[in-house]
Structure formats: C-alpha cells, structure tokens
Amino acid sequence: MPSRQRIREGDNVLLYLSKRRSYMVKVERSKSFHTHKGYVELDSLIGKEYGTRLLSNLDTEFVALKPSLRDFIFKAQRKTQITYPKDVALIVMFSGIGPDNRVVEAGTGAGALTTALASYVKPSGRVYTYEIKPEFQEVALKNLKKAHVEDYVELKSKDITLGIEEKNVDAVILDLATPWLVVAHAYGALRGSGNIVSFSPTIDQVVKTVEALEESGFVDIGTFECMMREMQVARGKTRPQTLMTGHTGYVTYARKALKEK
Amino acid sequence: MPSRQRIREGDNVLLYLSKRRSYMVKVERSKSFHTHKGYVELDSLIGKEYGTRLLSNLDTEFVALKPSLRDFIFKAQRKTQITYPKDVALIVMFSGIGPDNRVVEAGTGAGALTTALASYVKPSGRVYTYEIKPEFQEVALKNLKKAHVEDYVELKSKDITLGIEEKNVDAVILDLATPWLVVAHAYGALRGSGNIVSFSPTIDQVVKTVEALEESGFVDIGTFECMMREMQVARGKTRPQTLMTGHTGYVTYARKALKEK
Amino acid sequence: MPSRQRIREGDNVLLYLSKRRSYMVKVERSKSFHTHKGYVELDSLIGKEYGTRLLSNLDTEFVALKPSLRDFIFKAQRKTQITYPKDVALIVMFSGIGPDNRVVEAGTGAGALTTALASYVKPSGRVYTYEIKPEFQEVALKNLKKAHVEDYVELKSKDITLGIEEKNVDAVILDLATPWLVVAHAYGALRGSGNIVSFSPTIDQVVKTVEALEESGFVDIGTFECMMREMQVARGKTRPQTLMTGHTGYVTYARKALKEK
Amino acid sequence: MPSRQRIREGDNVLLYLSKRRSYMVKVERSKSFHTHKGYVELDSLIGKEYGTRLLSNLDTEFVALKPSLRDFIFKAQRKTQITYPKDVALIVMFSGIGPDNRVVEAGTGAGALTTALASYVKPSGRVYTYEIKPEFQEVALKNLKKAHVEDYVELKSKDITLGIEEKNVDAVILDLATPWLVVAHAYGALRGSGNIVSFSPTIDQVVKTVEALEESGFVDIGTFECMMREMQVARGKTRPQTLMTGHTGYVTYARKALKEK
C-alpha cells in the first residue's frame, strides 16, 4: 500500500525553504502563510502531489513536503526540553519495539517521543503514556493528532512513580527526572525479557537508575551517549560543522530476567 | 496484542551470559549448547517464559532472552562489514518509514539493515532489496527468517546502479560503495517528498552523493555522523569507556522535490 | 626563580568576574574600568599581589589574575578566525618545540599562535612568522607585546608560498589556507628530523597537504582532530555541556627524513 | 641556537619503521638492534645527521629520528597507566607554565608528565614531583635522563596528601587517585593567581576535586575532556579511523584568588 500522494484540505504540510527554515502548516482554503520571504496561498496546494514546488508572492521557492516522523518530533510544541530525533531513534532501537507492541512511557511532555513510539507500534499496538503535569495533556494530544497517531495512544494523567497499571508490556520508556523511582514498577509491568530504556541528562540520574536496575533483576544493563555532528559538504570545502549539540542525555537500557530459575 | 511469552521448539533464543557474551541459539529437542562456562540443555527451555534463568552443568547462570531487533542486527552472519544498531536506528529515523511503507534498499549484504527495515514496515509494507553478489542472498534469507520478517522482503539479485524497477516507493536506503550512481534512479523510484538515506564510510563517497542529490532535484540534503560512547557505570567509579568505535560511517539524507512548479 | 608577584603600573591584568566574563585591562594610574557590574579603580591594584580580590563601586567582586598564555591566546584581537587554546596546545606538542628552538610560522594572523610559540622557545629561541597581509602586523605586534614575548619573534611581511629564508629550523608551523604550497619549502628549511605541523579546517586541505608531505620526503605523517567538551560539575547534577564547538580544524604532522641513505 | 644535528654515541634515537612501529634505542658502538624486519647496525649512525635513512640487513628502510617530547612521553616505561600526549599538551597549556617556572607535580609515576613539565620550565625553572611509591623513582629518573631533563626535576619520595613543602610555586599539577585531598595544600603552595590542573579518569574524582577547589578559594574553575580521533588520509578514501581511544580522563583547572580583599 503506497502512501497517499496528494495533498488534501486539512493536511499538515512541511513548507521547506532551506535547511534552517521550514514550517509545519495546515492546508486550509482561503488561507495564506506569511514568511519573511513573502506569503504562499495554501489552497493552491490542494490536490497537488507532495513534493510540489511553489513560489511565494516574492518569487521565493518553497517545497511542500509530506512531514516525516522527525518533523513531527522537531516541530512538536515545546513547553518542555527538546527531544532530538537521534535520541528518539536510539531509544526506539533499544526498546526493541515494533508493530503490535504494547509500550509504557513516562513522562509524556509535549508528546514528541510518544509520537515516535506510536508510529512504530501501529497498527495494532498501543502506547500508555504517563504524565504528572495535566497541562501537557492538551499539547501532547494536539501533537499526536498532527501525526495521525492519537488512536494508538492512551494519555494517562498519573504519577508513574506511584505504580504502573499495565501488565505484560513489551517495553517501558522513561524520560523523566527520577527514573530510578520507576524501575521496580517497570519490572512488574514488563513481560519476561521485556526492555526498559531510560533517557537522562545527568550522570547521577544514570548511576541511580543503573543501581535500581541491578537490584530489580534486570540483565544486559548498559549506558551510552551518542554525539551527532553535522557535516558541511561542498567539493573542496568539506568539513564538520563548527557548532554542535555536545550533549543531550545518556541512554540506559536493560532487559527483564525472571527471578525464579 | 501482547507478544508471545513462552518459548517454543524452533524459536531462536538469546542465551545471555554477560554484556560481552551472549549466544543466539535455536531451541531444539534433545540438543544442548556448549560454552566455556559449561553446557545448557535447550529442551528444558520449551514452554518456559522468556526471561527465564537457567544453569549450565557447571552452575553458571544464563538468561534465555527473546531476541530484539538489535540482536538480529548484531548476530547477523557477517561476510560483509559490520552494521551497527546506532546507524540502523538513525537510518530508519531519517528514512521516515513506518508500518505499510514500501522501501527500496541496496545492497542487501548479510541482511542486517534489511531485517530492521522489514521490522518497521510490517505488517503490510514491503522491502525490495537489491544485491549484486548472489552469494549474499542465502545468508540474508537465513537472517531474515531468524527474525521472522522474510515475508515482508523481496530479495533481488540485481545491480541497482542499472536501475530501480519499483515506482512510488516511500524511501530508498543505500549502503553500497557507489551510492551516487543510484541517486538518479532513486529519484525516479520515489514518490514526491519521499526520503533517500545513504550510509558511507568515506568523505569522498559523501561528497559525490551530495552532489548527485543536488543535481537530481532533492532538497533538505544533510549529512551527519554519530559517535556512540559507552559508559562504565558504578557508584564512585563512573566514567566513559576507554575504547570506542570512533567511526562507522556518515549518514546522508534528502527528500524528493518534484521538478515542475 | 619565582614569577613576579606584585602588580605594577603598565601590567596587563585579567579582571575575572565569572567563567563567562573576564577582561584584559592595562593597569594605569587614575584610570577606572567600567563593566555592567560597576567600575573598578585600576590604580588601587598597583603594588597588590596577583590574585587579589577587589570590589566594584556596585560591590561586585572581581579577581585581578595574572594573565596566562591561554588568556593571551583567547583575548588576542581577532580580525581573523579564532585560534583555540586546545589546538595551540596540540600544535605545540606535535611541533616538539621547547626553549631555544628556532621555529618558522605562517600565517601570523593576530598573533595568537605566535604568542604561544614564542612563550615556549624563550629565552634563547626564535619564531620567524610570515604573513602576507600587512594589516595584521600591527595587531600581532600589539598582542605579542601584551604577552611580553615580542623579543623572541621576527615578524616577516612575506608570502611563505614563495619560499622560506631560514635554514636548519627545528619546526615549521602552518595555519594558512594553502599549506600544501609550503611543504616543499618547509622541507628545505627544516633540520633533519625536524617537525612540521599544519592546522586546517577542511578535509581537502588535509588531503592535499598529506600528499605533499608524502612526495617531499617526510615520514611519520599523521592527522587527527580533537573535540573538546566542557563539563558542568555540581554534585547531583554533573553532565557535559549542551553546546560544544564541534570542529575547529585538523592537525597534520610529520617529520623530515633525509633523502640520501 | 639550532638544535644539535649529528647523532653521537650514547644518544637515544627513534628508529622509525611505520606509523605503528618505531623503537627508542640507545646508540652504542658494536651494537645492533633486532626487529622482525631484520637488524640495523647502530654504530653506523654515529656522526650521521638526524633524519638519516638506513637499511636493515633485510633491506627494510628505517629512519633515525631525533626523539621529540611526545616520543619520550609515549615510550616512557609504563608500570602505571598510559599518559597521552594530547592530555599532556592540554595540562601544560592550562597550567600556564613556561621557561623559568616552578611547578609541583604528583604523582610522578613513570615520569611521562614530569618529562613534559621539565621540558617546558627549563632552563631555569624546576619541577618538584611527589610520589608515594618508591619503586617508581628509578623508572622516572631513567625516563627523565633519556629526555635530558633530569637537572630540572627534584624527585620527592613523599605523600603529597600530607602537605607540600614548596612555597610560591607557579603551578600545581595533579595526576593521582585522590586529587581533592591535595587541593588545600596546593592553595598554600601556590603564588597568588597560580594555576592548578588535575587529571582524573572518573566523574566522581572530578566532582570531589571541584568541590574542594570551590571551598579553598580558587576561581575560574573548569573541567573538560578532549576526544582525539585520527584520520586515515588518502585521496578518494579519506575517513576517520574506526578505532579510537574514547576516554582517558577529565582535565580540571582553576586559579588561586587571595582570600583578603
């Protein structure tokens, strides 16, 4: 089944101007979108194929791209810290999740990581995402809807450090300030051999979480960080970029071993 | 739908001993698996829950884990270069693929990346993977079967630099020596706004590929590398690991813009 | 012989406010120095020991530090690109220079690297520094004087790609756009076993320079880059800094082997 | 004053075979040096210029290089952990030392860092190096003599955590397991505005040391790490090396502010 190719009214489109500037906009009739490079008429896009080039009234070229997962992650409204696609990619890989899996996540935040998890467990899996701050629920739901994955997510306005209600889940993903307080609950919620992945910016969070994992009966415990550096590529002038995000966080992962032998 | 929890005859199990030693073994009746820490009786695992601990005849403890995608990637028989889970994770993220997508890949190699792509496009998507060296087909098929994703893959014993037969695909993934020779074919095969991702160890491959992308009508072209460093975590002695894989390859990505305005 | 400890009129002092803010100022009578945290009376420093704390009129504390080499490097007036102390440190190490050595450098720029080289060859060594743009000479001389190393430096307003006048020098240090054009001249200028070190931001400069080194009879040719990342250290919150200078340049080094056997 | 150019009996020469293989050997009459590529007659080198190429009896070419500081560092007999030239270079830079300075160091170990410090404080400076384990003294002295810097070093068989005897020193350099126990002594030993630099592999050492620095009255306190990656340079095949030393240690530095205002 190929992806749908034509832009429809109500679609979110990524208006691409340059590597540094692109805009996620909703296509609506009689609406124009204004930038410092002029405005574009959005209803001219309806019925066009994704990837279409269009000109602003100032003759600047834009491309109407179909948003990818990494756009939904980057463009998620940020009332919390930024979640980077590289970290989402690695968290997903070490969570071992795929279509049909059931996953517990905390905290939801603006829903950037939730969107990614939902994208990989659909069509028949489910993400149960815990968030203690009620004000994030609305933001997260809005972002999930943009990516059309809201049907695969259950938003829970609960404190995960008090317990996890789901059982036999395939993975538990933690991106909150005190992951070590959730480790024992995660052990209870996971199926045998299930994966836990925790993302934390500080060393101390990592140490406490690894200790809790060791005590709770997890095995294959590991921690790493991933430093991503962009390249400037141009014949005769190729070089790494000067500025770089040097640290986002550490990824800690483990798998549940059963206690009885 | 939770994942199946009990080990069945014929399953591939990851016998975990330590961070450095684990073994992918097929569970068969009347068979034992020998290690330097003694042997384990594999049929004792049948009917047990994944995550079960078991003892070798020398009383060493193993854990029978359910293999995750990253195990299938790492344990793929390697007649080619190693493919790292971190790179697979980033390639998947920048490819934008998810369930139901149609993806072209080249070259197949031992099928490590193919396995990952198939895992993320199932249940109704498909991977069309090109490989010029026929001797890899058998290895790749074996690895795909281990991960139970062979139904989502079409192995093609063809030279992708001569052309791509598929049309309107969602993504093209290149991990071969001359990606720039495939860029124009990829443009033809992709739907509008479709993603191309290329993985190459050398700078010169990157430069040629980026130039080909620019000439062919792709936009949002970027290249990055990702350096992963493991941590030794232990209270009072926490530090990054001394040895590190400093370079695997550069990831180059782009999206197809249509030519007409 | 201990370093001089008391601040004298005419000394350059580093007025330290915080990790992010410090000021190199010349101590003069009846002069005050103004900052956003108030002003300090500079003549109150005369006769005081280096390291003295003093208060601005707004009661903010400053420390009057004795400038170190890295301060002279960082505070050098920059009409050119920034030279980083980490790169200077590595260039000096791979140049093998020490007291009494004779060193050729190009280009001078604002004199940041020149200052470092001079600091390490004094008291009886000498730096011959070539610069094609005459406008830099004045800036460089001013910076060398601040660091009191002008007596160990000969500023040459010449194009080093046309030749090097010195013979039997211990090291040649290149930080200019076309280092490969200087390699053969460097071979002629160096004593046997002498060191050449070249600093370049792009890969292409590195490739051309390494090729020239191989052709000219150098051995032990190597290239590396050094990524420096700062840490935020605070009990319970320790982590690498978010932002990082991801790339400054590659360091290429080699040693002169004689041609005859 | 140019460096001496001719090889004399008794000199240590670096016999260079390749990037991976070179040998520090003492030139003596009637002595040959054996390698897997044949042997070379060492007395044939006497009177030759440094940089001379010579052939082994199996016709393999070696180059007789004059050892640089980084050779003395790398070839120092290692009964302790390895000290890397990159770390030595950065420690020297952040110590602010130069000719004539007086420096306290601990621990001496095999004398690799001591050799570097001595090389930069000669001809009239001095390194006072503390080591608690007497068995290192002999090794360190031997390494210092190889580099001809023994006259600038005082080897002290004392426990620096019990106190520092020197006063008004320009810098204190710490490379031992418990640097935080030396910080208060370092404060007492340093002149105003003097530099302290500490090198430690673990995060916990860094945190304790930074806390001690803050409590003792130091300012401009910072910590960084430096990741060095070698490049494979060859036209059309240029790329970073696969294997890399991912971590050696963190460098922490600070400067002494006086207590009175």
Short mmCIF file of N, CA and C in Angstrom, two decimals, chain D residues 150-211:
data_model
loop_
_atom_site.label_atom_id
_atom_site.label_comp_id
_atom_site.label_asym_id
_atom_site.label_seq_id
_atom_site.Cartn_x
_atom_site.Cartn_y
_atom_site.Cartn_z
N GLU D 150 66.72 15.71 33.52
CA GLU D 150 66.79 15.33 34.94
C GLU D 150 67.29 16.48 35.82
N ASP D 151 68.05 17.42 35.24
CA ASP D 151 68.58 18.52 36.05
C ASP D 151 67.50 19.52 36.47
N TYR D 152 66.36 19.44 35.85
CA TYR D 152 65.30 20.42 36.15
C TYR D 152 64.23 19.83 37.06
N VAL D 153 64.51 18.63 37.59
CA VAL D 153 63.49 17.93 38.37
C VAL D 153 64.03 17.52 39.73
N GLU D 154 63.20 17.71 40.76
CA GLU D 154 63.51 17.16 42.08
C GLU D 154 62.50 16.06 42.39
N LEU D 155 62.99 14.84 42.45
CA LEU D 155 62.12 13.69 42.74
C LEU D 155 61.94 13.57 44.25
N LYS D 156 60.69 13.59 44.71
CA LYS D 156 60.44 13.56 46.15
C LYS D 156 59.64 12.32 46.50
N SER D 157 60.20 11.49 47.36
CA SER D 157 59.51 10.26 47.76
C SER D 157 58.62 10.55 48.95
N LYS D 158 57.57 11.32 48.70
CA LYS D 158 56.70 11.76 49.80
C LYS D 158 55.25 11.68 49.40
N ASP D 159 54.41 11.64 50.41
CA ASP D 159 52.95 11.60 50.21
C ASP D 159 52.42 13.03 50.15
N ILE D 160 52.04 13.48 48.98
CA ILE D 160 51.62 14.87 48.83
C ILE D 160 50.32 15.17 49.56
N THR D 161 49.54 14.14 49.88
CA THR D 161 48.29 14.42 50.61
C THR D 161 48.59 14.87 52.04
N LEU D 162 49.87 14.71 52.48
CA LEU D 162 50.25 15.16 53.83
C LEU D 162 50.77 16.60 53.82
N GLY D 163 51.01 17.15 52.64
CA GLY D 163 51.49 18.52 52.59
C GLY D 163 52.47 18.76 51.45
N ILE D 164 52.61 20.04 51.08
CA ILE D 164 53.54 20.45 50.03
C ILE D 164 54.57 21.37 50.67
N GLU D 165 55.84 21.07 50.46
CA GLU D 165 56.88 21.84 51.14
C GLU D 165 57.22 23.13 50.42
N GLU D 166 56.99 23.21 49.12
CA GLU D 166 57.38 24.38 48.36
C GLU D 166 56.38 25.53 48.57
N LYS D 167 56.86 26.73 48.38
CA LYS D 167 56.00 27.91 48.50
C LYS D 167 56.12 28.74 47.24
N ASN D 168 55.09 29.55 46.98
CA ASN D 168 55.13 30.49 45.86
C ASN D 168 55.40 29.83 44.51
N VAL D 169 54.87 28.62 44.33
CA VAL D 169 55.07 27.96 43.04
C VAL D 169 54.06 28.50 42.03
N ASP D 170 54.41 28.35 40.76
CA ASP D 170 53.56 28.89 39.69
C ASP D 170 52.40 27.97 39.34
N ALA D 171 52.60 26.66 39.54
CA ALA D 171 51.53 25.73 39.17
C ALA D 171 51.65 24.45 39.99
N VAL D 172 50.50 23.84 40.22
CA VAL D 172 50.45 22.51 40.84
C VAL D 172 49.69 21.60 39.89
N ILE D 173 50.30 20.46 39.55
CA ILE D 173 49.72 19.53 38.59
C ILE D 173 49.44 18.22 39.29
N LEU D 174 48.20 17.76 39.25
CA LEU D 174 47.83 16.55 39.98
C LEU D 174 47.36 15.45 39.03
N ASP D 175 48.00 14.31 39.14
CA ASP D 175 47.57 13.13 38.40
C ASP D 175 47.69 11.95 39.35
N LEU D 176 46.78 11.95 40.30
CA LEU D 176 46.78 10.88 41.30
C LEU D 176 45.34 10.54 41.66
N ALA D 177 45.16 9.49 42.45
CA ALA D 177 43.81 8.95 42.67
C ALA D 177 42.91 9.86 43.49
N THR D 178 43.49 10.64 44.39
CA THR D 178 42.67 11.46 45.29
C THR D 178 43.08 12.93 45.25
N PRO D 179 42.92 13.57 44.10
CA PRO D 179 43.37 14.97 43.97
C PRO D 179 42.71 15.91 44.99
N TRP D 180 41.48 15.62 45.38
CA TRP D 180 40.77 16.53 46.28
C TRP D 180 41.48 16.66 47.64
N LEU D 181 42.27 15.63 47.99
CA LEU D 181 42.99 15.69 49.26
C LEU D 181 44.21 16.61 49.19
N VAL D 182 44.55 17.07 48.00
CA VAL D 182 45.74 17.89 47.82
C VAL D 182 45.37 19.36 47.58
N VAL D 183 44.10 19.63 47.35
CA VAL D 183 43.70 20.97 46.92
C VAL D 183 44.06 22.04 47.94
N ALA D 184 43.81 21.79 49.22
CA ALA D 184 44.11 22.80 50.23
C ALA D 184 45.62 23.02 50.33
N HIS D 185 46.40 21.95 50.23
CA HIS D 185 47.87 22.10 50.23
C HIS D 185 48.32 22.90 49.01
N ALA D 186 47.68 22.64 47.88
CA ALA D 186 48.05 23.35 46.65
C ALA D 186 47.78 24.84 46.82
N TYR D 187 46.66 25.14 47.44
CA TYR D 187 46.34 26.56 47.67
C TYR D 187 47.46 27.24 48.46
N GLY D 188 47.93 26.55 49.50
CA GLY D 188 49.01 27.09 50.33
C GLY D 188 50.32 27.24 49.57
N ALA D 189 50.58 26.33 48.65
CA ALA D 189 51.88 26.32 47.94
C ALA D 189 51.93 27.32 46.79
N LEU D 190 50.79 27.66 46.22
CA LEU D 190 50.76 28.49 45.02
C LEU D 190 50.93 29.97 45.34
N ARG D 191 51.56 30.67 44.42
CA ARG D 191 51.55 32.12 44.45
C ARG D 191 50.14 32.61 44.10
N GLY D 192 49.84 33.84 44.39
CA GLY D 192 48.55 34.40 44.01
C GLY D 192 48.37 34.30 42.50
N SER D 193 47.19 33.88 42.07
CA SER D 193 46.87 33.73 40.64
C SER D 193 47.54 32.50 40.01
N GLY D 194 48.18 31.66 40.84
CA GLY D 194 48.80 30.45 40.30
C GLY D 194 47.78 29.43 39.86
N ASN D 195 48.20 28.54 38.96
CA ASN D 195 47.28 27.58 38.34
C ASN D 195 47.38 26.20 38.98
N ILE D 196 46.23 25.56 39.10
CA ILE D 196 46.20 24.15 39.48
C ILE D 196 45.51 23.41 38.34
N VAL D 197 46.04 22.23 37.99
CA VAL D 197 45.43 21.39 36.97
C VAL D 197 45.41 19.96 37.49
N SER D 198 44.25 19.33 37.38
CA SER D 198 44.12 17.95 37.86
C SER D 198 43.57 17.07 36.74
N PHE D 199 44.12 15.88 36.62
CA PHE D 199 43.70 14.94 35.57
C PHE D 199 43.15 13.69 36.24
N SER D 200 41.90 13.35 35.93
CA SER D 200 41.24 12.20 36.59
C SER D 200 40.35 11.45 35.63
N PRO D 201 40.39 10.12 35.66
CA PRO D 201 39.52 9.36 34.76
C PRO D 201 38.04 9.32 35.15
N THR D 202 37.69 9.44 36.42
CA THR D 202 36.27 9.26 36.78
C THR D 202 35.58 10.57 37.13
N ILE D 203 34.27 10.54 36.94
CA ILE D 203 33.41 11.68 37.25
C ILE D 203 33.46 12.02 38.74
N ASP D 204 33.49 11.00 39.56
CA ASP D 204 33.44 11.22 41.00
C ASP D 204 34.68 11.95 41.48
N GLN D 205 35.83 11.61 40.91
CA GLN D 205 37.05 12.35 41.25
C GLN D 205 36.91 13.81 40.88
N VAL D 206 36.30 14.04 39.72
CA VAL D 206 36.12 15.42 39.26
C VAL D 206 35.21 16.20 40.21
N VAL D 207 34.10 15.60 40.60
CA VAL D 207 33.14 16.31 41.46
C VAL D 207 33.79 16.66 42.79
N LYS D 208 34.48 15.70 43.39
CA LYS D 208 35.13 15.96 44.69
C LYS D 208 36.21 17.04 44.56
N THR D 209 36.94 17.01 43.46
CA THR D 209 38.02 17.98 43.28
C THR D 209 37.45 19.38 43.06
N VAL D 210 36.41 19.47 42.26
CA VAL D 210 35.79 20.78 42.02
C VAL D 210 35.22 21.35 43.32
N GLU D 211 34.60 20.51 44.10
CA GLU D 211 34.08 20.98 45.39
C GLU D 211 35.20 21.49 46.29
#
